[in-house]
PDB file of C-alpha atoms in Angstrom:
ATOM      1  CA  UNK A  24      10.987  -9.990  13.753  1.00 47.00           C
ATOM      2  CA  UNK A  25      11.036 -11.794  10.335  1.00 44.00           C
ATOM      3  CA  UNK A  26       9.963  -9.427   7.757  1.00 48.00           C
ATOM      4  CA  UNK A  27       7.675 -12.344   6.209  1.00 51.00           C
ATOM      5  CA  UNK A  28       5.929 -13.020   9.523  1.00 56.00           C
ATOM      6  CA  UNK A  29       4.720  -9.287   9.977  1.00 59.00           C
ATOM      7  CA  UNK A  30       3.525  -8.856   6.742  1.00 64.00           C
ATOM      8  CA  UNK A  31       1.643 -12.186   7.018  1.00 70.00           C
ATOM      9  CA  UNK A  32       0.168 -10.539  10.044  1.00 66.00           C
ATOM     10  CA  UNK A  33      -0.570  -7.755   8.276  1.00 67.00           C
ATOM     11  CA  UNK A  34      -2.198  -9.129   5.640  1.00 76.00           C
ATOM     12  CA  UNK A  35      -4.427 -10.959   7.729  1.00 78.00           C
ATOM     13  CA  UNK A  36      -5.828  -7.572   9.327  1.00 74.00           C
ATOM     14  CA  UNK A  37      -6.680  -6.454   5.692  1.00 77.00           C
ATOM     15  CA  UNK A  38      -8.322  -9.382   5.064  1.00 86.00           C
ATOM     16  CA  UNK A  39     -11.085  -8.703   7.642  1.00 86.00           C
ATOM     17  CA  UNK A  40     -10.645  -5.168   6.596  1.00 80.00           C
ATOM     18  CA  UNK A  41     -11.587  -6.448   2.882  1.00 85.00           C
ATOM     19  CA  UNK A  42     -14.844  -8.472   4.547  1.00 90.00           C
ATOM     20  CA  UNK A  43     -16.183  -5.355   6.011  1.00 87.00           C
ATOM     21  CA  UNK A  44     -15.793  -3.373   2.634  1.00 84.00           C
ATOM     22  CA  UNK A  45     -17.981  -6.503   1.486  1.00 90.00           C
ATOM     23  CA  UNK A  46     -20.417  -6.524   3.542  1.00 90.00           C
ATOM     24  CA  UNK A  47     -20.902  -2.842   3.304  1.00 86.00           C
ATOM     25  CA  UNK A  48     -20.859  -3.148  -0.863  1.00 85.00           C
ATOM     26  CA  UNK A  49     -23.896  -5.838  -0.268  1.00 89.00           C
ATOM     27  CA  UNK A  50     -25.468  -3.420   1.871  1.00 86.00           C
ATOM     28  CA  UNK A  51     -25.491  -5.552   4.679  1.00 87.00           C
ATOM     29  CA  UNK A  52     -23.516  -2.580   6.968  1.00 83.00           C
ATOM     30  CA  UNK A  53     -22.485   0.628   6.964  1.00 81.00           C
ATOM     31  CA  UNK A  54     -21.482   3.466   9.177  1.00 75.00           C
ATOM     32  CA  UNK A  55     -24.329   2.500  11.797  1.00 83.00           C
ATOM     33  CA  UNK A  56     -22.591  -0.865  12.327  1.00 84.00           C
ATOM     34  CA  UNK A  57     -19.332   0.423  12.103  1.00 81.00           C
ATOM     35  CA  UNK A  58     -19.918   2.965  15.294  1.00 79.00           C
ATOM     36  CA  UNK A  59     -21.496   0.230  16.861  1.00 84.00           C
ATOM     37  CA  UNK A  60     -18.136  -1.673  16.600  1.00 83.00           C
ATOM     38  CA  UNK A  61     -16.059   1.750  17.432  1.00 73.00           C
ATOM     39  CA  UNK A  62     -17.966   2.490  20.666  1.00 77.00           C
ATOM     40  CA  UNK A  63     -17.318  -1.206  21.816  1.00 83.00           C
ATOM     41  CA  UNK A  64     -14.058  -1.345  20.666  1.00 79.00           C
ATOM     42  CA  UNK A  65     -13.343   2.361  22.618  1.00 74.00           C
ATOM     43  CA  UNK A  66     -15.298   1.333  25.905  1.00 81.00           C
ATOM     44  CA  UNK A  67     -14.550  -2.133  26.363  1.00 85.00           C
ATOM     45  CA  UNK A  68     -12.065  -4.243  24.415  1.00 84.00           C
ATOM     46  CA  UNK A  69      -8.906  -1.366  24.037  1.00 78.00           C
ATOM     47  CA  UNK A  70      -9.383  -0.682  27.661  1.00 84.00           C
ATOM     48  CA  UNK A  71      -9.142  -4.562  28.344  1.00 84.00           C
ATOM     49  CA  UNK A  72      -6.289  -4.487  25.886  1.00 77.00           C
ATOM     50  CA  UNK A  73      -4.237  -1.814  27.887  1.00 76.00           C
ATOM     51  CA  UNK A  74      -4.973  -3.705  31.034  1.00 80.00           C
ATOM     52  CA  UNK A  75      -3.817  -6.713  29.919  1.00 78.00           C
ATOM     53  CA  UNK A  76      -0.724  -5.826  28.462  1.00 72.00           C
ATOM     54  CA  UNK A  77       0.797  -3.319  30.746  1.00 73.00           C
ATOM     55  CA  UNK A  78       0.032  -5.898  34.020  1.00 76.00           C
ATOM     56  CA  UNK A  79       2.314  -7.928  32.170  1.00 70.00           C
ATOM     57  CA  UNK A  80       4.857  -5.870  30.810  1.00 66.00           C
ATOM     58  CA  UNK A  81       4.292  -2.223  32.223  1.00 63.00           C
ATOM     59  CA  UNK A  82       6.701   0.468  29.421  1.00 69.00           C
ATOM     60  CA  UNK A  83       9.172  -1.680  27.705  1.00 65.00           C
ATOM     61  CA  UNK A  84      12.832   0.318  28.433  1.00 71.00           C
ATOM     62  CA  UNK A  85      13.344   3.070  25.853  1.00 78.00           C
ATOM     63  CA  UNK A  86       9.586   3.740  25.314  1.00 82.00           C
ATOM     64  CA  UNK A  87      10.448   7.525  25.882  1.00 87.00           C
ATOM     65  CA  UNK A  88      12.954   7.102  23.079  1.00 89.00           C
ATOM     66  CA  UNK A  89      10.016   6.051  20.473  1.00 90.00           C
ATOM     67  CA  UNK A  90       7.570   8.850  21.996  1.00 90.00           C
ATOM     68  CA  UNK A  91      10.402  11.673  21.192  1.00 93.00           C
ATOM     69  CA  UNK A  92      10.678   9.867  17.977  1.00 94.00           C
ATOM     70  CA  UNK A  93       6.942   9.614  16.894  1.00 94.00           C
ATOM     71  CA  UNK A  94       6.823  13.709  18.303  1.00 94.00           C
ATOM     72  CA  UNK A  95       9.451  14.635  15.774  1.00 95.00           C
ATOM     73  CA  UNK A  96       7.567  12.847  13.024  1.00 94.00           C
ATOM     74  CA  UNK A  97       4.372  14.379  13.947  1.00 94.00           C
ATOM     75  CA  UNK A  98       5.645  17.803  14.424  1.00 94.00           C
ATOM     76  CA  UNK A  99       7.298  17.374  10.760  1.00 95.00           C
ATOM     77  CA  UNK A 100       4.236  16.168   8.814  1.00 94.00           C
ATOM     78  CA  UNK A 101       1.903  18.658  10.757  1.00 93.00           C
ATOM     79  CA  UNK A 102       3.871  21.429   9.100  1.00 93.00           C
ATOM     80  CA  UNK A 103       4.694  19.457   5.600  1.00 94.00           C
ATOM     81  CA  UNK A 104       0.757  18.730   5.542  1.00 93.00           C
ATOM     82  CA  UNK A 105      -0.129  22.003   5.661  1.00 92.00           C
ATOM     83  CA  UNK A 106       2.848  23.511   3.436  1.00 94.00           C
ATOM     84  CA  UNK A 107       1.537  20.658   0.172  1.00 93.00           C
ATOM     85  CA  UNK A 108      -1.923  22.464   0.658  1.00 92.00           C
ATOM     86  CA  UNK A 109      -0.635  26.098   0.689  1.00 92.00           C
ATOM     87  CA  UNK A 110       1.621  25.049  -1.941  1.00 93.00           C
ATOM     88  CA  UNK A 111      -1.369  23.116  -4.094  1.00 91.00           C
ATOM     89  CA  UNK A 112      -3.448  26.409  -3.429  1.00 90.00           C
ATOM     90  CA  UNK A 113      -6.716  24.793  -1.128  1.00 89.00           C
ATOM     91  CA  UNK A 114      -8.097  27.312   0.938  1.00 90.00           C
ATOM     92  CA  UNK A 115      -6.964  27.524   4.589  1.00 88.00           C
ATOM     93  CA  UNK A 116      -9.660  25.124   5.796  1.00 88.00           C
ATOM     94  CA  UNK A 117      -8.576  22.369   3.520  1.00 89.00           C
ATOM     95  CA  UNK A 118      -4.634  23.395   4.893  1.00 90.00           C
ATOM     96  CA  UNK A 119      -5.863  22.528   8.398  1.00 90.00           C
ATOM     97  CA  UNK A 120      -7.093  19.725   8.077  1.00 90.00           C
ATOM     98  CA  UNK A 121      -4.450  18.815   5.845  1.00 91.00           C
ATOM     99  CA  UNK A 122      -2.011  19.596   9.044  1.00 92.00           C
ATOM    100  CA  UNK A 123      -3.993  17.237  10.854  1.00 92.00           C
ATOM    101  CA  UNK A 124      -4.807  13.956   8.564  1.00 91.00           C
ATOM    102  CA  UNK A 125      -0.993  13.990   7.488  1.00 92.00           C
ATOM    103  CA  UNK A 126       0.704  14.184  10.617  1.00 92.00           C
ATOM    104  CA  UNK A 127      -1.696  12.516  13.719  1.00 92.00           C
ATOM    105  CA  UNK A 128      -1.899   8.501  12.964  1.00 91.00           C
ATOM    106  CA  UNK A 129      -4.500   5.584  13.878  1.00 87.00           C
ATOM    107  CA  UNK A 130      -2.026   4.516  17.007  1.00 86.00           C
ATOM    108  CA  UNK A 131      -4.439   3.389  18.991  1.00 78.00           C
ATOM    109  CA  UNK A 132      -7.067   1.228  16.616  1.00 73.00           C
ATOM    110  CA  UNK A 133      -4.911   0.503  14.093  1.00 79.00           C
ATOM    111  CA  UNK A 134      -0.949   0.702  15.502  1.00 83.00           C
ATOM    112  CA  UNK A 135      -1.436  -0.804  19.052  1.00 81.00           C
ATOM    113  CA  UNK A 136      -3.472  -4.271  17.444  1.00 77.00           C
ATOM    114  CA  UNK A 137      -0.900  -4.659  15.100  1.00 80.00           C
ATOM    115  CA  UNK A 138       2.014  -4.667  17.206  1.00 82.00           C
ATOM    116  CA  UNK A 139       0.101  -6.553  19.876  1.00 77.00           C
ATOM    117  CA  UNK A 140       0.064  -9.196  16.636  1.00 75.00           C
ATOM    118  CA  UNK A 141       3.587  -8.948  15.656  1.00 77.00           C
ATOM    119  CA  UNK A 142       5.312  -8.852  19.203  1.00 78.00           C
ATOM    120  CA  UNK A 143       2.813 -10.398  21.319  1.00 72.00           C
ATOM    121  CA  UNK A 144       1.395  -8.524  25.035  1.00 67.00           C
ATOM    122  CA  UNK A 145       5.094  -9.193  26.854  1.00 63.00           C
ATOM    123  CA  UNK A 146       8.350  -7.934  26.042  1.00 65.00           C
ATOM    124  CA  UNK A 147       7.817  -4.580  25.972  1.00 75.00           C
ATOM    125  CA  UNK A 148       6.753  -3.555  22.351  1.00 82.00           C
ATOM    126  CA  UNK A 149       3.013  -3.489  23.282  1.00 79.00           C
ATOM    127  CA  UNK A 150       3.927  -1.331  26.110  1.00 81.00           C
ATOM    128  CA  UNK A 151       5.387   0.931  24.336  1.00 86.00           C
ATOM    129  CA  UNK A 152       2.877   1.394  21.636  1.00 87.00           C
ATOM    130  CA  UNK A 153       0.175   2.327  24.132  1.00 82.00           C
ATOM    131  CA  UNK A 154       2.219   4.754  25.001  1.00 84.00           C
ATOM    132  CA  UNK A 155       2.988   6.682  22.013  1.00 88.00           C
ATOM    133  CA  UNK A 156      -0.497   6.458  21.459  1.00 85.00           C
ATOM    134  CA  UNK A 157      -1.688   8.223  24.717  1.00 82.00           C
ATOM    135  CA  UNK A 158       1.384  10.647  24.622  1.00 83.00           C
ATOM    136  CA  UNK A 159       1.814  11.356  21.387  1.00 86.00           C
ATOM    137  CA  UNK A 160      -1.700  10.466  19.768  1.00 83.00           C
ATOM    138  CA  UNK A 161      -4.522  11.150  22.063  1.00 80.00           C
ATOM    139  CA  UNK A 162      -2.968  13.628  24.397  1.00 80.00           C
ATOM    140  CA  UNK A 163      -1.175  16.020  21.602  1.00 84.00           C
ATOM    141  CA  UNK A 164      -4.392  15.808  19.397  1.00 82.00           C
ATOM    142  CA  UNK A 165      -6.864  16.620  22.180  1.00 80.00           C
ATOM    143  CA  UNK A 166      -4.135  19.986  22.830  1.00 80.00           C
ATOM    144  CA  UNK A 167      -2.459  20.660  20.256  1.00 84.00           C
ATOM    145  CA  UNK A 168      -4.348  18.428  17.842  1.00 85.00           C
ATOM    146  CA  UNK A 169      -7.482  20.529  18.855  1.00 82.00           C
ATOM    147  CA  UNK A 170      -5.163  24.220  18.604  1.00 83.00           C
ATOM    148  CA  UNK A 171      -4.507  23.782  14.981  1.00 84.00           C
ATOM    149  CA  UNK A 172      -8.209  22.929  13.591  1.00 84.00           C
ATOM    150  CA  UNK A 173      -9.294  25.673  15.699  1.00 81.00           C
ATOM    151  CA  UNK A 174      -6.989  28.497  14.139  1.00 82.00           C
ATOM    152  CA  UNK A 175      -6.871  27.045  10.996  1.00 81.00           C
ATOM    153  CA  UNK A 176     -10.829  25.949  10.669  1.00 76.00           C
ATOM    154  CA  UNK A 177     -11.955  29.381  12.626  1.00 68.00           C
ATOM    155  CA  UNK A 178     -14.389  27.068  14.217  1.00 57.00           C
ATOM    156  CA  UNK A 179     -14.044  28.560  17.857  1.00 53.00           C
ATOM    157  CA  UNK A 180     -11.708  29.021  20.642  1.00 53.00           C
ATOM    158  CA  UNK A 181     -10.031  25.913  22.401  1.00 52.00           C
ATOM    159  CA  UNK A 182     -11.815  25.436  25.509  1.00 55.00           C
ATOM    160  CA  UNK A 183     -12.140  23.339  28.337  1.00 58.00           C
ATOM    161  CA  UNK A 184     -14.260  20.767  26.004  1.00 60.00           C
ATOM    162  CA  UNK A 185     -10.511  19.243  24.866  1.00 55.00           C
ATOM    163  CA  UNK A 186      -9.386  18.427  28.318  1.00 59.00           C
ATOM    164  CA  UNK A 187     -12.589  17.021  29.634  1.00 64.00           C
ATOM    165  CA  UNK A 188     -12.852  14.764  25.950  1.00 61.00           C
ATOM    166  CA  UNK A 189      -9.427  13.580  26.861  1.00 59.00           C
ATOM    167  CA  UNK A 190     -10.473  12.637  30.445  1.00 64.00           C
ATOM    168  CA  UNK A 191     -13.086  11.030  29.358  1.00 68.00           C
ATOM    169  CA  UNK A 192     -11.661   8.362  27.055  1.00 70.00           C
ATOM    170  CA  UNK A 193     -11.969   4.568  29.221  1.00 74.00           C
ATOM    171  CA  UNK A 194      -8.552   3.657  28.039  1.00 68.00           C
ATOM    172  CA  UNK A 195      -7.007   6.365  29.861  1.00 71.00           C
ATOM    173  CA  UNK A 196      -7.562   5.006  33.294  1.00 80.00           C
ATOM    174  CA  UNK A 197      -6.921   1.549  32.114  1.00 80.00           C
ATOM    175  CA  UNK A 198      -3.705   2.551  31.831  1.00 76.00           C
ATOM    176  CA  UNK A 199      -3.087   3.979  35.573  1.00 78.00           C
ATOM    177  CA  UNK A 200      -4.619   1.142  36.572  1.00 83.00           C
ATOM    178  CA  UNK A 201      -2.494  -1.223  34.551  1.00 79.00           C
ATOM    179  CA  UNK A 202       0.555  -0.066  35.933  1.00 76.00           C
ATOM    180  CA  UNK A 203      -0.621  -0.084  39.068  1.00 82.00           C
ATOM    181  CA  UNK A 204      -1.277  -3.751  38.809  1.00 80.00           C
ATOM    182  CA  UNK A 205       1.902  -4.020  37.326  1.00 76.00           C
ATOM    183  CA  UNK A 206       4.383  -2.066  39.661  1.00 76.00           C
ATOM    184  CA  UNK A 207       2.693  -3.284  43.470  1.00 82.00           C
ATOM    185  CA  UNK A 208       1.922  -6.351  41.729  1.00 77.00           C
ATOM    186  CA  UNK A 209      -1.764  -6.690  42.719  1.00 77.00           C
ATOM    187  CA  UNK A 210      -2.980 -10.262  41.580  1.00 81.00           C
ATOM    188  CA  UNK A 211      -5.834 -10.464  39.857  1.00 82.00           C
ATOM    189  CA  UNK A 212      -8.387 -13.918  39.555  1.00 87.00           C
ATOM    190  CA  UNK A 213      -7.740 -16.158  36.768  1.00 87.00           C
ATOM    191  CA  UNK A 214     -11.278 -15.603  35.792  1.00 90.00           C
ATOM    192  CA  UNK A 215     -10.425 -12.144  35.291  1.00 88.00           C
ATOM    193  CA  UNK A 216      -7.411 -12.025  33.728  1.00 87.00           C
ATOM    194  CA  UNK A 217      -8.742 -14.661  31.072  1.00 89.00           C
ATOM    195  CA  UNK A 218     -11.778 -12.418  30.221  1.00 90.00           C
ATOM    196  CA  UNK A 219      -9.353  -9.550  29.615  1.00 86.00           C
ATOM    197  CA  UNK A 220      -6.942 -11.531  27.523  1.00 85.00           C
ATOM    198  CA  UNK A 221     -10.657 -12.635  25.655  1.00 88.00           C
ATOM    199  CA  UNK A 222     -11.755  -9.017  25.231  1.00 87.00           C
ATOM    200  CA  UNK A 223      -8.397  -7.497  24.666  1.00 81.00           C
ATOM    201  CA  UNK A 224      -7.698 -10.023  21.744  1.00 78.00           C
ATOM    202  CA  UNK A 225     -10.595  -9.347  19.994  1.00 83.00           C
ATOM    203  CA  UNK A 226      -9.606  -5.865  19.656  1.00 78.00           C
ATOM    204  CA  UNK A 227      -7.408  -5.805  16.312  1.00 75.00           C
ATOM    205  CA  UNK A 228     -10.500  -7.813  14.513  1.00 82.00           C
ATOM    206  CA  UNK A 229     -13.311  -5.357  15.361  1.00 82.00           C
ATOM    207  CA  UNK A 230     -10.951  -2.405  14.486  1.00 74.00           C
ATOM    208  CA  UNK A 231     -10.459  -3.643  10.440  1.00 78.00           C
ATOM    209  CA  UNK A 232     -14.054  -5.237  10.233  1.00 84.00           C
ATOM    210  CA  UNK A 233     -15.278  -1.381  11.506  1.00 79.00           C
ATOM    211  CA  UNK A 234     -12.711   0.337   9.419  1.00 73.00           C
ATOM    212  CA  UNK A 235     -14.287  -1.657   6.073  1.00 79.00           C
ATOM    213  CA  UNK A 236     -17.510  -1.207   7.344  1.00 83.00           C
ATOM    214  CA  UNK A 237     -16.719   2.885   7.271  1.00 73.00           C
ATOM    215  CA  UNK A 238     -14.699   3.199   4.096  1.00 71.00           C
ATOM    216  CA  UNK A 239     -16.766   5.227   1.939  1.00 69.00           C
ATOM    217  CA  UNK A 240     -15.127   5.549  -1.742  1.00 68.00           C
ATOM    218  CA  UNK A 241     -17.261   8.131  -3.009  1.00 69.00           C
ATOM    219  CA  UNK A 242     -15.394  10.797  -0.507  1.00 62.00           C
ATOM    220  CA  UNK A 243     -12.224  10.573  -2.986  1.00 65.00           C
ATOM    221  CA  UNK A 244     -14.289  12.101  -5.844  1.00 68.00           C
ATOM    222  CA  UNK A 245     -11.885  15.513  -8.002  1.00 68.00           C
ATOM    223  CA  UNK A 246      -9.626  15.563  -5.181  1.00 75.00           C
ATOM    224  CA  UNK A 247      -7.331  13.069  -6.321  1.00 79.00           C
ATOM    225  CA  UNK A 248      -4.429  14.923  -6.253  1.00 87.00           C
ATOM    226  CA  UNK A 249      -3.993  16.732  -2.865  1.00 89.00           C
ATOM    227  CA  UNK A 250      -5.186  13.785  -1.675  1.00 90.00           C
ATOM    228  CA  UNK A 251      -2.377  11.711  -2.598  1.00 92.00           C
ATOM    229  CA  UNK A 252       0.446  14.327  -1.514  1.00 93.00           C
ATOM    230  CA  UNK A 253      -0.944  14.358   1.908  1.00 93.00           C
ATOM    231  CA  UNK A 254      -1.347  10.762   1.470  1.00 93.00           C
ATOM    232  CA  UNK A 255       2.224  10.488   0.748  1.00 94.00           C
ATOM    233  CA  UNK A 256       3.414  12.902   4.193  1.00 93.00           C
ATOM    234  CA  UNK A 257       1.109  10.641   6.208  1.00 94.00           C
ATOM    235  CA  UNK A 258       2.254   7.188   4.930  1.00 94.00           C
ATOM    236  CA  UNK A 259       5.946   7.975   3.534  1.00 93.00           C
ATOM    237  CA  UNK A 260       7.184  11.174   5.290  1.00 94.00           C
ATOM    238  CA  UNK A 261       5.990  10.343   8.824  1.00 95.00           C
ATOM    239  CA  UNK A 262       8.079   6.988   9.389  1.00 94.00           C
ATOM    240  CA  UNK A 263      10.835   8.198   7.517  1.00 93.00           C
ATOM    241  CA  UNK A 264      11.094  11.093  10.158  1.00 95.00           C
ATOM    242  CA  UNK A 265      10.803   8.753  12.763  1.00 94.00           C
ATOM    243  CA  UNK A 266      13.225   6.496  11.586  1.00 92.00           C
ATOM    244  CA  UNK A 267      15.939   9.159  11.058  1.00 91.00           C
ATOM    245  CA  UNK A 268      14.771  10.178  14.979  1.00 93.00           C
ATOM    246  CA  UNK A 269      15.217   6.532  16.059  1.00 90.00           C
ATOM    247  CA  UNK A 270      18.408   5.924  14.301  1.00 88.00           C
ATOM    248  CA  UNK A 271      19.938   9.266  15.932  1.00 91.00           C
ATOM    249  CA  UNK A 272      18.807   9.173  19.306  1.00 90.00           C
ATOM    250  CA  UNK A 273      20.224   5.323  19.298  1.00 89.00           C
ATOM    251  CA  UNK A 274      17.035   3.805  20.093  1.00 87.00           C
ATOM    252  CA  UNK A 275      17.195  -0.278  19.936  1.00 83.00           C
ATOM    253  CA  UNK A 276      14.640  -2.778  18.686  1.00 81.00           C
ATOM    254  CA  UNK A 277      12.033  -3.325  19.183  1.00 81.00           C
ATOM    255  CA  UNK A 278      11.516   0.149  20.566  1.00 87.00           C
ATOM    256  CA  UNK A 279      12.973   1.508  17.325  1.00 87.00           C
ATOM    257  CA  UNK A 280      10.597  -0.297  15.382  1.00 89.00           C
ATOM    258  CA  UNK A 281       7.236   0.504  16.976  1.00 90.00           C
ATOM    259  CA  UNK A 282       8.350   4.248  16.993  1.00 92.00           C
ATOM    260  CA  UNK A 283       8.480   3.669  13.193  1.00 92.00           C
ATOM    261  CA  UNK A 284       5.155   1.635  12.624  1.00 92.00           C
ATOM    262  CA  UNK A 285       3.027   3.896  14.814  1.00 92.00           C
ATOM    263  CA  UNK A 286       4.422   6.579  12.579  1.00 94.00           C
ATOM    264  CA  UNK A 287       3.480   4.841   9.376  1.00 93.00           C
ATOM    265  CA  UNK A 288      -0.156   4.182  10.321  1.00 92.00           C
ATOM    266  CA  UNK A 289      -2.764   6.068   8.526  1.00 90.00           C
ATOM    267  CA  UNK A 290      -4.207   8.891   9.393  1.00 90.00           C
ATOM    268  CA  UNK A 291      -6.092   9.056  12.712  1.00 85.00           C
ATOM    269  CA  UNK A 292      -9.785   8.503  12.452  1.00 78.00           C
ATOM    270  CA  UNK A 293     -10.580  11.048  15.527  1.00 78.00           C
ATOM    271  CA  UNK A 294      -8.462  13.687  13.663  1.00 84.00           C
ATOM    272  CA  UNK A 295     -11.271  13.378  11.325  1.00 80.00           C
ATOM    273  CA  UNK A 296     -13.568  13.935  13.732  1.00 76.00           C
ATOM    274  CA  UNK A 297     -11.933  17.159  14.923  1.00 80.00           C
ATOM    275  CA  UNK A 298     -10.995  18.879  11.751  1.00 82.00           C
ATOM    276  CA  UNK A 299     -14.844  18.903  11.242  1.00 77.00           C
ATOM    277  CA  UNK A 300     -15.872  19.683  14.159  1.00 75.00           C
ATOM    278  CA  UNK A 301     -13.629  23.120  14.809  1.00 79.00           C
ATOM    279  CA  UNK A 302     -14.509  24.267  11.156  1.00 82.00           C
ATOM    280  CA  UNK A 303     -12.005  22.364   9.054  1.00 86.00           C
ATOM    281  CA  UNK A 304     -12.427  20.936   5.902  1.00 83.00           C
ATOM    282  CA  UNK A 305     -14.488  17.594   7.102  1.00 78.00           C
ATOM    283  CA  UNK A 306     -14.520  15.803   4.025  1.00 80.00           C
ATOM    284  CA  UNK A 307     -11.527  16.084   2.456  1.00 85.00           C
ATOM    285  CA  UNK A 308     -10.123  14.909   5.956  1.00 85.00           C
ATOM    286  CA  UNK A 309     -12.154  11.713   5.551  1.00 80.00           C
ATOM    287  CA  UNK A 310     -11.574  11.155   2.390  1.00 84.00           C
ATOM    288  CA  UNK A 311      -7.330  11.370   3.392  1.00 88.00           C
ATOM    289  CA  UNK A 312      -8.378   8.761   6.167  1.00 84.00           C
ATOM    290  CA  UNK A 313      -9.790   6.422   3.477  1.00 81.00           C
ATOM    291  CA  UNK A 314      -6.614   6.990   0.888  1.00 87.00           C
ATOM    292  CA  UNK A 315      -4.452   6.439   3.871  1.00 90.00           C
ATOM    293  CA  UNK A 316      -5.770   3.279   5.079  1.00 83.00           C
ATOM    294  CA  UNK A 317      -6.386   1.943   1.772  1.00 83.00           C
ATOM    295  CA  UNK A 318      -2.549   2.654   0.746  1.00 87.00           C
ATOM    296  CA  UNK A 319      -1.338   1.372   3.907  1.00 85.00           C
ATOM    297  CA  UNK A 320      -1.727  -2.017   2.016  1.00 80.00           C
ATOM    298  CA  UNK A 321       1.297  -0.542  -0.175  1.00 84.00           C
ATOM    299  CA  UNK A 322       3.060   1.430   2.575  1.00 88.00           C
ATOM    300  CA  UNK A 323       3.214  -0.660   5.296  1.00 84.00           C
ATOM    301  CA  UNK A 324       5.135  -3.819   3.429  1.00 82.00           C
ATOM    302  CA  UNK A 325       8.041  -0.728   2.125  1.00 85.00           C
ATOM    303  CA  UNK A 326       8.187   0.236   5.915  1.00 86.00           C
ATOM    304  CA  UNK A 327       8.786  -2.957   6.780  1.00 80.00           C
ATOM    305  CA  UNK A 328      11.686  -3.802   4.643  1.00 80.00           C
ATOM    306  CA  UNK A 329      13.276  -0.568   5.260  1.00 81.00           C
ATOM    307  CA  UNK A 330      13.487  -1.199   9.269  1.00 80.00           C
ATOM    308  CA  UNK A 331      14.985  -4.598   8.199  1.00 77.00           C
ATOM    309  CA  UNK A 332      17.436  -3.430   6.034  1.00 76.00           C
ATOM    310  CA  UNK A 333      18.104   0.017   8.247  1.00 73.00           C
ATOM    311  CA  UNK A 334      17.919  -0.328  11.675  1.00 67.00           C
ATOM    312  CA  UNK A 335      20.678  -1.867  13.797  1.00 61.00           C
TER     313      UNK A 335
END
């Protein structure tokens, strides 16, 4: 994968994000419009994307190695986020928020579309990215992430709501259906496959447009130092740990690249919601999401160059 092609793809996606930021600045859109787009992505285009990818390629060979490498990065950065916040003298609620937003990546809204744009729907890379998102982000966020937020934020005990929230995600049944269509295999009518492909291919554009509409730069005021520290954990330490784990596990391309790229994605927006819901510092979590999303403009090209030079 030529690094120039990858960078040009990322620049195109971030240009769409810039359109969203401009529309927000001009008063032509904001959180309400972003919420509509997020709902459309969650309930329609992402399930279509998952079905479209998995029915063609299934889960790529060695994909569980990518899950292991990404999990190692997540756990290391959860600890590092809390430690950094504690060292800076932040209160316990902010420490919990730092642990969440410093570790959980935006693998679904950003990672899967980016991998799809770079590698295409076949060959196993997109399927590997979906598996990482399903296990390392979605499953662990609604279990381990909720437990961290509840313990550090004091917002209540973990209960069955987390599991129910996980099962309600439309992407969950679409994974099972997509894998079944690939394994059996079950032919689909051509009109249906074209519809799924069209909906799925809209995901990257809608995701980055919604992110641009939702970015609130006012949330950055007065917390530059802790925000920069937690952003460094998310954008630099996470891919570095994933890269080390991928090399140690002997993962081959593109599985190793997917593991690192998924770990290099900015903060998961859902982790911000969970931080606030369970009593952690919601504004700090939201500000970190803004910083890491903007910082990814710089960090992702660095990660790409590291992949090109260091991975076998």
